Amino acid sequence: MSTDDTSQTMSAYFTALGKGRFQQFFTDDVTWTTIQSGAVVRGAGAVEEAINGLHARMPDLSTRRLVSAQGVAYLEGTCAGTDGGERLPFCVAYDLSADRIDAMRAYGNIASLMPPSP
């Protein structure tokens, strides 16, 4: 997968992400791993639900420029802490296969913002 293909896929994904319906950008066995807690969510529907739940708990979300390379992408950001204190920094690493995301890893202190597992 070229860098341009990766960038185009991620751009389309983030457009869909803003609408809350984006699992079409995932492989069927996609994983979301929250590195801080070690929690793993598997499957396109479950990952979409977890990300929507996470975003609902991330007040004042702010991201920086997306960085893409061949089959990988990285996004840094911050959000307001739940106690109104310091902003919480995070980074999400994306692995892509063909034109779909097959793994995501979230780094940073956002485990407490993840929705409870079903």
Tab-separated table of C-alpha atoms in Angstrom:
chain	number	residue	atom	x	y	z
A	1	MET	CA	0.000	0.000	0.000
A	2	SER	CA	1.578	3.292	-1.066
A	3	THR	CA	1.831	6.350	1.162
A	4	ASP	CA	-0.697	8.137	-1.081
A	5	ASP	CA	-3.148	5.217	-0.793
A	6	THR	CA	-2.713	5.207	2.988
A	7	SER	CA	-3.332	8.975	3.160
A	8	GLN	CA	-6.447	8.740	0.987
A	9	THR	CA	-7.892	5.881	3.053
A	10	MET	CA	-7.226	7.706	6.322
A	11	SER	CA	-8.735	10.941	5.006
A	12	ALA	CA	-11.920	9.124	3.983
A	13	TYR	CA	-11.958	7.304	7.360
A	14	PHE	CA	-11.763	10.564	9.337
A	15	THR	CA	-14.558	12.076	7.238
A	16	ALA	CA	-16.753	9.062	8.061
A	17	LEU	CA	-15.596	9.100	11.698
A	18	GLY	CA	-17.155	12.529	12.097
A	19	LYS	CA	-20.502	11.026	11.106
A	20	GLY	CA	-20.317	8.123	13.587
A	21	ARG	CA	-20.540	5.370	10.933
A	22	PHE	CA	-17.125	4.173	9.812
A	23	GLN	CA	-16.754	0.412	10.256
A	24	GLN	CA	-16.589	0.007	6.460
A	25	PHE	CA	-12.960	1.179	6.774
A	26	PHE	CA	-12.077	-1.796	9.021
A	27	THR	CA	-11.178	-5.374	8.229
A	28	ASP	CA	-13.615	-7.860	9.779
A	29	ASP	CA	-11.044	-8.836	12.426
A	30	VAL	CA	-9.762	-5.314	13.210
A	31	THR	CA	-8.387	-4.736	16.710
A	32	TRP	CA	-8.249	-1.687	18.955
A	33	THR	CA	-5.699	-2.018	21.753
A	34	THR	CA	-5.511	0.464	24.616
A	35	ILE	CA	-1.847	0.092	25.544
A	36	GLN	CA	-2.199	1.665	29.012
A	37	SER	CA	-4.675	-0.989	30.189
A	38	GLY	CA	-3.911	-3.810	27.749
A	39	ALA	CA	-7.610	-3.995	26.811
A	40	VAL	CA	-8.321	-5.253	23.289
A	41	VAL	CA	-11.553	-4.777	21.323
A	42	ARG	CA	-12.032	-7.062	18.294
A	43	GLY	CA	-14.281	-6.887	15.260
A	44	ALA	CA	-15.501	-4.034	13.063
A	45	GLY	CA	-18.796	-3.399	14.872
A	46	ALA	CA	-17.306	-3.622	18.363
A	47	VAL	CA	-14.403	-1.321	17.471
A	48	GLU	CA	-16.741	1.257	15.926
A	49	GLU	CA	-18.872	1.189	19.086
A	50	ALA	CA	-15.814	1.522	21.355
A	51	ILE	CA	-14.419	4.469	19.372
A	52	ASN	CA	-17.780	6.252	19.381
A	53	GLY	CA	-18.004	5.679	23.137
A	54	LEU	CA	-14.460	6.944	23.644
A	55	HIS	CA	-15.089	10.101	21.631
A	56	ALA	CA	-18.239	10.785	23.671
A	57	ARG	CA	-16.014	10.796	26.781
A	58	MET	CA	-13.222	12.950	25.295
A	59	PRO	CA	-14.206	16.548	26.018
A	60	ASP	CA	-12.477	19.259	24.035
A	61	LEU	CA	-10.696	16.813	21.708
A	62	SER	CA	-7.846	18.354	19.714
A	63	THR	CA	-5.652	16.555	17.169
A	64	ARG	CA	-2.484	17.368	15.307
A	65	ARG	CA	-1.581	16.542	11.727
A	66	LEU	CA	-1.949	12.915	10.673
A	67	VAL	CA	1.350	11.332	9.570
A	68	SER	CA	1.123	8.536	6.983
A	69	ALA	CA	3.611	6.138	5.427
A	70	GLN	CA	3.241	2.872	3.507
A	71	GLY	CA	0.423	1.025	5.290
A	72	VAL	CA	0.723	2.909	8.591
A	73	ALA	CA	-0.525	6.185	10.044
A	74	TYR	CA	-0.093	8.034	13.326
A	75	LEU	CA	-2.227	10.689	14.967
A	76	GLU	CA	-1.371	12.680	18.091
A	77	GLY	CA	-3.844	14.643	20.141
A	78	THR	CA	-5.038	15.798	23.515
A	79	CYS	CA	-8.352	16.080	25.309
A	80	ALA	CA	-9.505	17.705	28.513
A	81	GLY	CA	-9.134	15.521	31.577
A	82	THR	CA	-12.292	14.331	33.289
A	83	ASP	CA	-11.382	16.312	36.411
A	84	GLY	CA	-10.930	19.528	34.420
A	85	GLY	CA	-7.194	19.438	35.149
A	86	GLU	CA	-4.335	18.765	32.785
A	87	ARG	CA	-5.004	17.816	29.180
A	88	LEU	CA	-4.498	14.145	28.406
A	89	PRO	CA	-2.068	13.482	25.530
A	90	PHE	CA	-2.555	10.440	23.312
A	91	CYS	CA	-1.315	8.873	20.095
A	92	VAL	CA	-3.112	6.350	17.887
A	93	ALA	CA	-1.108	4.113	15.563
A	94	TYR	CA	-2.970	2.593	12.596
A	95	ASP	CA	-1.944	-0.457	10.546
A	96	LEU	CA	-3.603	-0.782	7.143
A	97	SER	CA	-3.934	-3.718	4.800
A	98	ALA	CA	-5.012	-2.941	1.247
A	99	ASP	CA	-7.507	-0.118	1.741
A	100	ARG	CA	-8.732	-0.984	5.244
A	101	ILE	CA	-7.542	-0.543	8.820
A	102	ASP	CA	-6.674	-3.840	10.475
A	103	ALA	CA	-5.185	-2.696	13.810
A	104	MET	CA	-5.151	0.392	16.007
A	105	ARG	CA	-3.135	0.996	19.155
A	106	ALA	CA	-3.919	3.890	21.496
A	107	TYR	CA	-1.047	5.202	23.616
A	108	GLY	CA	-1.456	7.644	26.484
A	109	ASN	CA	-3.605	8.097	29.561
A	110	ILE	CA	-6.973	7.517	27.924
A	111	ALA	CA	-7.830	4.084	29.340
A	112	SER	CA	-10.147	5.676	31.919
A	113	LEU	CA	-12.118	7.267	29.065
A	114	MET	CA	-12.779	3.974	27.250
A	115	PRO	CA	-16.352	2.744	27.518
A	116	PRO	CA	-16.888	-0.412	29.582
A	117	SER	CA	-16.459	-3.655	27.656
A	118	PRO	CA	-19.705	-5.481	26.848
